[in-house]
């Protein structure tokens, strides 16, 4: 009966929805940033739901920094409960990483300060409280981070934030008959992910985006808790992928769809020089297909892009003769939760030490166990890694750039190369399907001199 009402309400939303213009999160320029985590109300399809947000009711502003800046961020917690703020994809000291060790108590002000010391990229920020990451993200605590550098600023691609450089945060949410969403996962939701019956784009259902035409740059984040998404256009049009999690690809690539696991980001360029309408669609793995965004172009501008102009070589030094090799077995244990190498997360246990500056090769496997064929992903804090191969085959071009999160279908084995430079301290690795992370599929390592 529960799923009947989910389907019924999904149809009700679809046929009674009045499209709104796409909301663009406000832009805050670094190096000095102030964020307040607060309670709010999110209005959706005639209902109002309690929510969390940064400087607002739901989600947060986009933060933009330039390489070389010394960021000074003040984070005030007015949620009435403790949380954290993790800088997903950022290369920063462990004490400011925002993982489960850096708890911000209710009413407290946290003041992380760090050097922006990495290439241009689209990153994001979200909570990482032990056992409560999924709930806090689900309620709305998430926002994008843009890092620029001299290379990115020199490229002949769209740079006008909110005009032709557009952030898209995609999240599925489960609304009940009253138009409210709440987080109450059962065992099926924990095993397979807490999926929804509506798709939010920057906190809206099926918004409109009207443009004059020309070339549009979309920065796409799968900000859902546990939904694997296939992103495509309804007219089958091609687009050019120029960047992945940690920045520009070694070579941009033309595609017509992207598979994105939670936490992954891609930047794409799309030609809208012809007048007309199109839709971005998001197909959820094993579930529904949603219209994410309706785009209307007046066709007043021509597109211009040199396919090779964004190419940025990427490799990990010393990967061909790395001495340290590790294995990570991601195991689904049914009622006993999830584990990596037979262990569930323990804040008091350091799983291994990594030498600062030494290149390592990690082999990550999503272990098939009986009938429990569960999809996972693997995320590493502090660094961007290079995918060496997937099931023994070199990665496709769009996965050949800097990555911090990689998808593993049941039975998949992925090898990655990575090196921990500059900083020492405790960092995390985990599945970024948040219900899996909260139920044990996480570990921690310490970078030592």
Short mmCIF file of C-alpha atoms in Angstrom, two decimals:
data_model
loop_
_atom_site.label_atom_id
_atom_site.label_comp_id
_atom_site.label_asym_id
_atom_site.label_seq_id
_atom_site.Cartn_x
_atom_site.Cartn_y
_atom_site.Cartn_z
CA UNK A 1 0.00 0.00 0.00
CA UNK A 2 2.89 2.37 0.77
CA UNK A 3 4.24 2.09 -2.78
CA UNK A 4 0.76 2.60 -4.27
CA UNK A 5 0.59 5.99 -2.58
CA UNK A 6 4.11 6.83 -3.69
CA UNK A 7 3.12 6.14 -7.32
CA UNK A 8 -0.23 7.93 -6.97
CA UNK A 9 1.33 11.04 -5.50
CA UNK A 10 4.03 11.06 -8.16
CA UNK A 11 1.35 11.19 -10.87
CA UNK A 12 -0.58 13.84 -8.96
CA UNK A 13 2.51 16.04 -8.82
CA UNK A 14 3.19 15.57 -12.52
CA UNK A 15 -0.26 16.61 -13.68
CA UNK A 16 -0.70 19.51 -11.27
CA UNK A 17 2.75 21.04 -11.38
CA UNK A 18 3.21 24.65 -12.45
CA UNK A 19 6.77 25.01 -13.70
CA UNK A 20 8.95 27.61 -12.02
CA UNK A 21 12.11 29.26 -13.32
CA UNK A 22 15.25 27.39 -12.31
CA UNK A 23 16.64 28.71 -9.05
CA UNK A 24 20.36 29.42 -9.16
CA UNK A 25 22.02 29.15 -5.73
CA UNK A 26 23.52 32.49 -4.68
CA UNK A 27 27.25 32.84 -5.27
CA UNK A 28 29.61 33.63 -2.38
CA UNK A 29 33.13 34.58 -3.41
CA UNK A 30 36.10 33.57 -1.26
CA UNK A 31 38.37 33.83 0.52
CA UNK A 32 36.11 34.89 3.42
CA UNK A 33 32.86 32.92 3.71
CA UNK A 34 30.12 32.86 6.36
CA UNK A 35 27.64 29.98 6.56
CA UNK A 36 24.80 29.42 9.00
CA UNK A 37 23.30 25.94 9.23
CA UNK A 38 19.64 26.44 10.06
CA UNK A 39 16.20 24.92 10.09
CA UNK A 40 13.68 25.87 7.42
CA UNK A 41 10.62 24.87 5.43
CA UNK A 42 10.70 23.63 1.84
CA UNK A 43 7.57 24.21 -0.24
CA UNK A 44 6.96 21.40 -2.73
CA UNK A 45 3.83 20.49 -4.73
CA UNK A 46 1.44 22.17 -2.33
CA UNK A 47 3.07 20.80 0.81
CA UNK A 48 5.57 22.22 3.26
CA UNK A 49 8.33 20.07 4.74
CA UNK A 50 10.74 20.78 7.60
CA UNK A 51 14.18 21.14 6.10
CA UNK A 52 17.79 22.14 6.74
CA UNK A 53 19.85 24.65 4.78
CA UNK A 54 22.92 26.84 4.73
CA UNK A 55 21.97 30.54 4.88
CA UNK A 56 18.44 29.57 3.87
CA UNK A 57 15.69 26.97 3.94
CA UNK A 58 17.24 24.31 1.72
CA UNK A 59 20.68 23.65 0.20
CA UNK A 60 23.31 26.38 0.36
CA UNK A 61 25.10 29.00 -1.69
CA UNK A 62 27.74 28.12 -4.25
CA UNK A 63 31.18 28.99 -2.88
CA UNK A 64 33.84 30.10 -5.33
CA UNK A 65 37.55 30.20 -4.56
CA UNK A 66 40.68 30.81 -6.61
CA UNK A 67 43.77 28.67 -6.29
CA UNK A 68 46.28 30.34 -4.00
CA UNK A 69 43.68 31.98 -1.76
CA UNK A 70 43.74 31.41 1.98
CA UNK A 71 40.14 30.51 2.76
CA UNK A 72 38.64 31.66 6.05
CA UNK A 73 35.22 30.05 6.60
CA UNK A 74 32.94 30.66 9.57
CA UNK A 75 30.24 27.99 10.06
CA UNK A 76 27.56 28.61 12.69
CA UNK A 77 25.40 25.66 13.76
CA UNK A 78 21.82 26.77 14.51
CA UNK A 79 20.20 23.38 13.76
CA UNK A 80 19.58 22.56 17.40
CA UNK A 81 21.68 19.38 17.05
CA UNK A 82 25.28 18.53 16.29
CA UNK A 83 26.59 18.02 12.77
CA UNK A 84 29.74 18.51 10.67
CA UNK A 85 30.63 20.15 7.36
CA UNK A 86 32.80 18.10 5.01
CA UNK A 87 34.57 19.59 1.98
CA UNK A 88 34.02 16.80 -0.55
CA UNK A 89 36.88 16.66 -3.04
CA UNK A 90 39.00 19.34 -1.40
CA UNK A 91 42.68 18.92 -0.62
CA UNK A 92 42.96 20.42 2.85
CA UNK A 93 44.47 19.62 6.28
CA UNK A 94 42.80 16.76 8.16
CA UNK A 95 41.77 19.01 11.04
CA UNK A 96 39.52 20.98 8.66
CA UNK A 97 38.28 18.07 6.52
CA UNK A 98 34.90 18.12 8.27
CA UNK A 99 34.61 14.37 8.73
CA UNK A 100 33.10 12.68 11.78
CA UNK A 101 36.00 13.82 13.97
CA UNK A 102 35.24 17.52 13.47
CA UNK A 103 31.83 17.71 15.18
CA UNK A 104 30.15 21.12 15.38
CA UNK A 105 27.98 21.15 18.50
CA UNK A 106 24.66 22.99 18.48
CA UNK A 107 25.19 26.72 18.81
CA UNK A 108 28.92 26.48 18.10
CA UNK A 109 30.96 28.36 15.50
CA UNK A 110 33.53 26.37 13.50
CA UNK A 111 36.29 28.33 11.74
CA UNK A 112 38.25 26.19 9.25
CA UNK A 113 41.11 28.00 7.53
CA UNK A 114 43.06 26.45 4.70
CA UNK A 115 44.98 27.19 1.52
CA UNK A 116 43.22 26.55 -1.79
CA UNK A 117 45.86 24.25 -3.19
CA UNK A 118 44.42 22.30 -6.13
CA UNK A 119 43.40 22.68 -9.75
CA UNK A 120 40.12 24.18 -10.94
CA UNK A 121 37.21 21.85 -10.21
CA UNK A 122 33.55 21.49 -9.25
CA UNK A 123 33.35 20.18 -5.68
CA UNK A 124 30.68 20.24 -2.99
CA UNK A 125 30.11 20.45 0.75
CA UNK A 126 27.80 18.43 3.00
CA UNK A 127 27.56 16.99 6.54
CA UNK A 128 29.53 13.94 7.62
CA UNK A 129 28.29 13.21 11.15
CA UNK A 130 28.81 9.62 12.25
CA UNK A 131 25.55 7.72 11.70
CA UNK A 132 23.57 10.79 10.59
CA UNK A 133 25.11 11.82 7.27
CA UNK A 134 22.22 10.45 5.22
CA UNK A 135 19.50 12.20 7.25
CA UNK A 136 21.25 15.58 7.27
CA UNK A 137 21.95 15.52 3.53
CA UNK A 138 18.39 14.36 2.86
CA UNK A 139 16.98 17.32 4.79
CA UNK A 140 18.92 19.73 2.58
CA UNK A 141 22.46 20.30 3.80
CA UNK A 142 24.47 20.46 0.58
CA UNK A 143 26.05 23.06 -1.69
CA UNK A 144 28.57 23.40 -4.51
CA UNK A 145 32.15 24.62 -4.42
CA UNK A 146 33.85 26.02 -7.52
CA UNK A 147 37.61 26.38 -7.66
CA UNK A 148 39.15 28.49 -10.41
CA UNK A 149 42.76 28.86 -11.50
CA UNK A 150 44.65 30.60 -14.30
CA UNK A 151 44.15 27.64 -16.63
CA UNK A 152 40.37 27.57 -16.21
CA UNK A 153 40.01 31.34 -16.49
CA UNK A 154 41.86 31.33 -19.82
CA UNK A 155 39.60 28.79 -21.52
CA UNK A 156 37.10 29.83 -24.22
CA UNK A 157 34.16 28.27 -22.39
CA UNK A 158 31.20 29.77 -20.49
CA UNK A 159 32.18 31.49 -17.22
CA UNK A 160 29.14 33.64 -16.37
CA UNK A 161 27.71 32.03 -13.26
CA UNK A 162 23.93 31.65 -13.44
CA UNK A 163 23.84 32.80 -17.07
CA UNK A 164 25.78 30.26 -19.12
CA UNK A 165 27.66 28.49 -16.30
CA UNK A 166 24.92 26.63 -14.44
CA UNK A 167 25.06 24.47 -11.27
CA UNK A 168 22.59 21.57 -11.19
CA UNK A 169 22.20 19.68 -7.91
CA UNK A 170 20.06 16.58 -8.60
CA UNK A 171 18.36 14.85 -5.65
CA UNK A 172 15.46 12.43 -5.53
CA UNK A 173 13.08 12.79 -2.59
CA UNK A 174 10.12 10.77 -1.35
CA UNK A 175 6.94 12.80 -0.85
CA UNK A 176 3.91 11.45 1.00
CA UNK A 177 0.23 12.18 0.29
CA UNK A 178 0.49 15.52 2.04
CA UNK A 179 3.37 16.70 -0.10
CA UNK A 180 5.90 16.34 2.71
CA UNK A 181 9.17 14.49 2.65
CA UNK A 182 10.60 12.78 5.67
CA UNK A 183 13.54 10.51 6.35
CA UNK A 184 12.43 7.18 7.82
CA UNK A 185 14.35 4.35 6.12
CA UNK A 186 13.36 0.73 6.59
CA UNK A 187 15.61 -2.28 6.05
CA UNK A 188 14.87 -2.32 2.30
CA UNK A 189 15.85 1.36 2.08
CA UNK A 190 19.08 0.77 3.96
CA UNK A 191 20.04 -2.14 1.72
CA UNK A 192 19.05 -0.60 -1.61
CA UNK A 193 19.12 3.11 -0.84
CA UNK A 194 16.48 5.63 0.17
CA UNK A 195 15.06 6.49 -3.25
CA UNK A 196 12.32 8.99 -4.05
CA UNK A 197 9.21 9.57 -6.13
CA UNK A 198 10.18 13.10 -7.21
CA UNK A 199 13.41 14.63 -8.50
CA UNK A 200 14.62 17.97 -7.19
CA UNK A 201 16.88 20.22 -9.24
CA UNK A 202 18.37 22.94 -7.02
CA UNK A 203 15.47 22.22 -4.65
CA UNK A 204 12.69 22.42 -7.28
CA UNK A 205 10.54 19.92 -9.18
CA UNK A 206 10.77 20.15 -12.99
CA UNK A 207 11.91 23.79 -13.23
CA UNK A 208 12.26 25.75 -16.49
CA UNK A 209 15.46 27.26 -17.81
CA UNK A 210 15.09 29.87 -20.56
CA UNK A 211 18.18 30.98 -22.49
CA UNK A 212 19.05 33.10 -25.50
CA UNK A 213 21.05 30.24 -27.01
CA UNK A 214 24.67 29.41 -27.64
CA UNK A 215 26.92 27.24 -25.53
CA UNK A 216 25.85 26.35 -21.96
CA UNK A 217 28.09 24.82 -19.33
CA UNK A 218 26.31 22.62 -16.79
CA UNK A 219 28.05 21.59 -13.57
CA UNK A 220 26.09 18.49 -12.58
CA UNK A 221 26.16 16.94 -9.09
CA UNK A 222 24.36 13.76 -8.17
CA UNK A 223 23.50 14.96 -4.67
CA UNK A 224 21.09 12.14 -3.89
CA UNK A 225 21.50 9.83 -0.93
CA UNK A 226 21.71 6.55 -2.81
CA UNK A 227 20.32 6.84 -6.32
CA UNK A 228 22.37 5.85 -9.33
CA UNK A 229 21.35 8.15 -12.20
CA UNK A 230 21.59 8.08 -15.98
CA UNK A 231 21.63 11.68 -17.26
CA UNK A 232 20.58 12.35 -20.87
CA UNK A 233 18.54 14.65 -23.11
CA UNK A 234 15.09 13.68 -24.34
CA UNK A 235 16.05 14.43 -27.97
CA UNK A 236 19.17 12.27 -27.74
CA UNK A 237 21.49 15.21 -28.42
CA UNK A 238 25.20 14.89 -27.79
CA UNK A 239 27.14 17.00 -25.33
CA UNK A 240 30.82 17.35 -24.56
CA UNK A 241 32.15 16.24 -21.17
CA UNK A 242 35.04 18.49 -20.15
CA UNK A 243 35.57 17.72 -16.46
CA UNK A 244 34.99 15.07 -13.80
CA UNK A 245 35.11 15.17 -9.99
CA UNK A 246 38.47 16.85 -9.57
CA UNK A 247 38.79 18.96 -12.70
CA UNK A 248 39.34 18.99 -16.44
CA UNK A 249 39.79 15.77 -18.38
CA UNK A 250 43.00 14.91 -20.25
CA UNK A 251 40.79 15.02 -23.34
CA UNK A 252 37.18 16.19 -23.59
CA UNK A 253 34.78 13.59 -24.94
CA UNK A 254 31.48 13.68 -26.82
CA UNK A 255 28.69 11.61 -25.24
CA UNK A 256 24.90 11.42 -25.09
CA UNK A 257 24.47 10.05 -21.56
CA UNK A 258 26.27 9.91 -18.23
CA UNK A 259 25.98 7.38 -15.40
CA UNK A 260 26.44 9.16 -12.08
CA UNK A 261 26.60 7.64 -8.61
CA UNK A 262 25.93 9.75 -5.50
CA UNK A 263 28.61 12.37 -4.94
CA UNK A 264 30.00 12.33 -8.50
CA UNK A 265 30.25 15.49 -10.60
CA UNK A 266 30.68 16.18 -14.29
CA UNK A 267 30.91 19.38 -16.29
CA UNK A 268 29.35 19.31 -19.75
CA UNK A 269 29.02 21.75 -22.64
CA UNK A 270 25.79 21.74 -24.64
CA UNK A 271 24.99 23.54 -27.92
CA UNK A 272 21.69 25.45 -27.84
CA UNK A 273 22.34 27.62 -30.90
CA UNK A 274 19.12 26.35 -32.51
CA UNK A 275 15.79 27.63 -31.23
CA UNK A 276 13.53 25.14 -29.49
CA UNK A 277 12.99 23.13 -26.36
CA UNK A 278 14.65 20.11 -24.81
CA UNK A 279 14.67 18.31 -21.50
CA UNK A 280 17.35 16.88 -19.27
CA UNK A 281 16.17 13.49 -18.04
CA UNK A 282 17.38 11.50 -15.05
CA UNK A 283 16.74 7.76 -15.05
CA UNK A 284 17.10 6.14 -11.64
CA UNK A 285 18.72 2.70 -11.66
CA UNK A 286 16.01 0.05 -11.26
CA UNK A 287 13.34 2.69 -10.71
CA UNK A 288 11.74 5.73 -12.33
CA UNK A 289 12.66 8.20 -15.05
CA UNK A 290 12.26 11.89 -14.24
CA UNK A 291 12.23 15.11 -16.20
CA UNK A 292 14.93 17.10 -14.46
CA UNK A 293 14.95 20.38 -16.37
CA UNK A 294 12.97 21.94 -19.23
CA UNK A 295 15.24 24.10 -21.42
CA UNK A 296 13.95 26.66 -23.91
CA UNK A 297 16.40 28.32 -26.31
CA UNK A 298 15.64 31.41 -28.41
CA UNK A 299 18.47 30.46 -30.75
CA UNK A 300 19.90 33.98 -30.75
CA UNK A 301 23.50 32.97 -30.08
CA UNK A 302 25.79 30.64 -31.98
CA UNK A 303 27.86 28.06 -30.15
CA UNK A 304 31.63 28.18 -30.30
CA UNK A 305 33.92 25.55 -28.82
CA UNK A 306 37.26 24.07 -29.72
CA UNK A 307 37.00 20.40 -28.64
CA UNK A 308 40.65 20.31 -27.60
CA UNK A 309 40.72 23.59 -25.71
CA UNK A 310 40.00 22.20 -22.23
CA UNK A 311 42.45 19.29 -22.25
CA UNK A 312 44.49 19.01 -19.05
CA UNK A 313 46.93 16.10 -18.62
CA UNK A 314 46.42 14.08 -15.46
CA UNK A 315 48.57 11.37 -13.94
CA UNK A 316 49.77 10.26 -10.52
CA UNK A 317 53.51 10.46 -10.15
CA UNK A 318 55.24 7.16 -9.60
CA UNK A 319 52.16 5.04 -10.31
CA UNK A 320 54.07 2.64 -12.56
CA UNK A 321 56.36 1.52 -9.73
CA UNK A 322 54.27 2.16 -6.62
CA UNK A 323 55.51 -0.02 -3.75
CA UNK A 324 52.45 0.17 -1.50
CA UNK A 325 49.41 -1.76 -2.67
CA UNK A 326 46.19 -2.24 -0.72
CA UNK A 327 42.96 -4.16 -1.19
CA UNK A 328 39.47 -3.06 -0.12
CA UNK A 329 36.65 -5.63 -0.17
CA UNK A 330 33.24 -3.95 0.01
CA UNK A 331 30.84 -6.50 1.47
CA UNK A 332 27.07 -6.42 1.96
CA UNK A 333 26.18 -8.33 5.14
CA UNK A 334 22.39 -8.15 5.12
CA UNK A 335 20.95 -7.51 8.58
CA UNK A 336 24.50 -7.01 9.88
CA UNK A 337 25.03 -3.95 7.71
CA UNK A 338 28.02 -3.32 5.47
CA UNK A 339 31.77 -3.70 5.84
CA UNK A 340 35.10 -3.04 4.17
CA UNK A 341 37.66 -5.83 4.58
CA UNK A 342 35.35 -7.48 7.09
CA UNK A 343 35.25 -4.46 9.39
CA UNK A 344 32.53 -1.95 10.10
CA UNK A 345 33.43 1.61 10.96
CA UNK A 346 34.93 2.26 14.40
CA UNK A 347 35.94 5.81 15.28
CA UNK A 348 38.51 4.47 17.74
CA UNK A 349 40.32 2.33 15.13
CA UNK A 350 42.82 3.52 12.51
CA UNK A 351 42.67 0.96 9.71
CA UNK A 352 46.11 1.73 8.27
CA UNK A 353 48.79 4.38 7.99
CA UNK A 354 49.81 5.93 4.65
CA UNK A 355 53.19 7.57 4.16
CA UNK A 356 52.95 11.17 3.03
CA UNK A 357 54.30 11.59 -0.50
CA UNK A 358 54.32 7.89 -1.35
CA UNK A 359 52.23 6.70 -4.31
CA UNK A 360 49.87 3.82 -3.61
CA UNK A 361 47.77 1.48 -5.73
CA UNK A 362 44.42 0.48 -4.24
CA UNK A 363 42.30 -2.40 -5.53
CA UNK A 364 38.62 -2.01 -4.61
CA UNK A 365 36.13 -4.84 -5.13
CA UNK A 366 32.36 -4.92 -4.70
CA UNK A 367 32.01 -8.50 -3.48
CA UNK A 368 29.02 -10.50 -4.70
CA UNK A 369 27.45 -12.38 -1.79
CA UNK A 370 24.68 -14.84 -2.63
CA UNK A 371 21.55 -13.03 -3.77
CA UNK A 372 22.66 -9.68 -2.35
CA UNK A 373 23.89 -7.91 -5.48
CA UNK A 374 24.12 -4.37 -4.15
CA UNK A 375 25.61 -1.34 -5.94
CA UNK A 376 28.32 0.58 -4.09
CA UNK A 377 30.75 3.42 -4.70
CA UNK A 378 34.13 4.28 -3.19
CA UNK A 379 35.12 7.77 -2.05
CA UNK A 380 38.48 8.87 -0.65
CA UNK A 381 38.98 12.08 1.32
CA UNK A 382 41.76 14.63 0.72
CA UNK A 383 42.96 13.58 -2.75
CA UNK A 384 41.92 13.04 -6.33
CA UNK A 385 42.86 9.61 -7.67
CA UNK A 386 43.35 8.17 -11.15
CA UNK A 387 41.38 5.11 -12.23
CA UNK A 388 43.86 2.61 -13.66
CA UNK A 389 41.36 0.02 -14.79
CA UNK A 390 37.84 -1.32 -14.25
CA UNK A 391 37.62 -5.10 -14.33
CA UNK A 392 41.01 -5.17 -16.02
CA UNK A 393 40.06 -2.71 -18.77
CA UNK A 394 41.29 0.90 -18.98
CA UNK A 395 38.59 3.38 -17.96
CA UNK A 396 36.52 5.14 -20.65
CA UNK A 397 37.74 8.65 -21.54
CA UNK A 398 35.24 10.47 -19.30
CA UNK A 399 36.57 8.53 -16.29
CA UNK A 400 40.24 9.14 -17.13
CA UNK A 401 40.50 12.45 -15.30
CA UNK A 402 40.84 13.30 -11.59
CA UNK A 403 38.28 11.42 -9.49
CA UNK A 404 37.40 11.19 -5.81
CA UNK A 405 34.38 8.87 -6.15
CA UNK A 406 34.02 5.78 -8.33
CA UNK A 407 31.04 3.52 -9.00
CA UNK A 408 31.24 -0.25 -8.42
CA UNK A 409 28.47 -2.44 -9.78
CA UNK A 410 28.09 -5.90 -8.17
CA UNK A 411 31.25 -7.91 -8.79
CA UNK A 412 33.27 -4.94 -10.11
CA UNK A 413 36.96 -4.52 -9.35
CA UNK A 414 38.54 -1.08 -9.74
CA UNK A 415 42.21 -0.17 -9.37
CA UNK A 416 43.14 3.40 -8.50
CA UNK A 417 46.43 5.28 -8.05
CA UNK A 418 46.74 8.00 -5.43
CA UNK A 419 49.28 9.88 -3.36
CA UNK A 420 48.78 11.85 -0.14
CA UNK A 421 50.79 15.04 -0.32
CA UNK A 422 51.24 18.12 1.88
CA UNK A 423 49.15 17.13 4.92
CA UNK A 424 49.11 14.50 7.62
CA UNK A 425 46.33 13.34 9.92
CA UNK A 426 43.19 11.20 9.84
CA UNK A 427 41.01 10.96 6.74
CA UNK A 428 38.12 8.71 5.66
CA UNK A 429 37.31 6.27 2.85
CA UNK A 430 33.80 4.92 2.39
CA UNK A 431 30.87 4.06 0.19
CA UNK A 432 29.05 7.23 -0.87
CA UNK A 433 25.67 5.54 -0.91
CA UNK A 434 24.87 7.31 2.32
CA UNK A 435 22.70 4.62 3.92
CA UNK A 436 25.60 2.20 3.41
CA UNK A 437 28.10 4.65 4.89
CA UNK A 438 25.93 5.27 7.95
CA UNK A 439 25.59 1.52 8.48
CA UNK A 440 29.25 0.63 8.66
CA UNK A 441 30.79 0.85 5.15
CA UNK A 442 33.52 3.30 6.10
CA UNK A 443 37.06 3.25 7.40
CA UNK A 444 39.79 5.70 8.33
CA UNK A 445 43.48 6.01 7.69
CA UNK A 446 46.21 8.27 8.98
CA UNK A 447 48.70 10.04 6.77
CA UNK A 448 52.04 10.02 8.59
CA UNK A 449 55.39 11.74 7.85
#
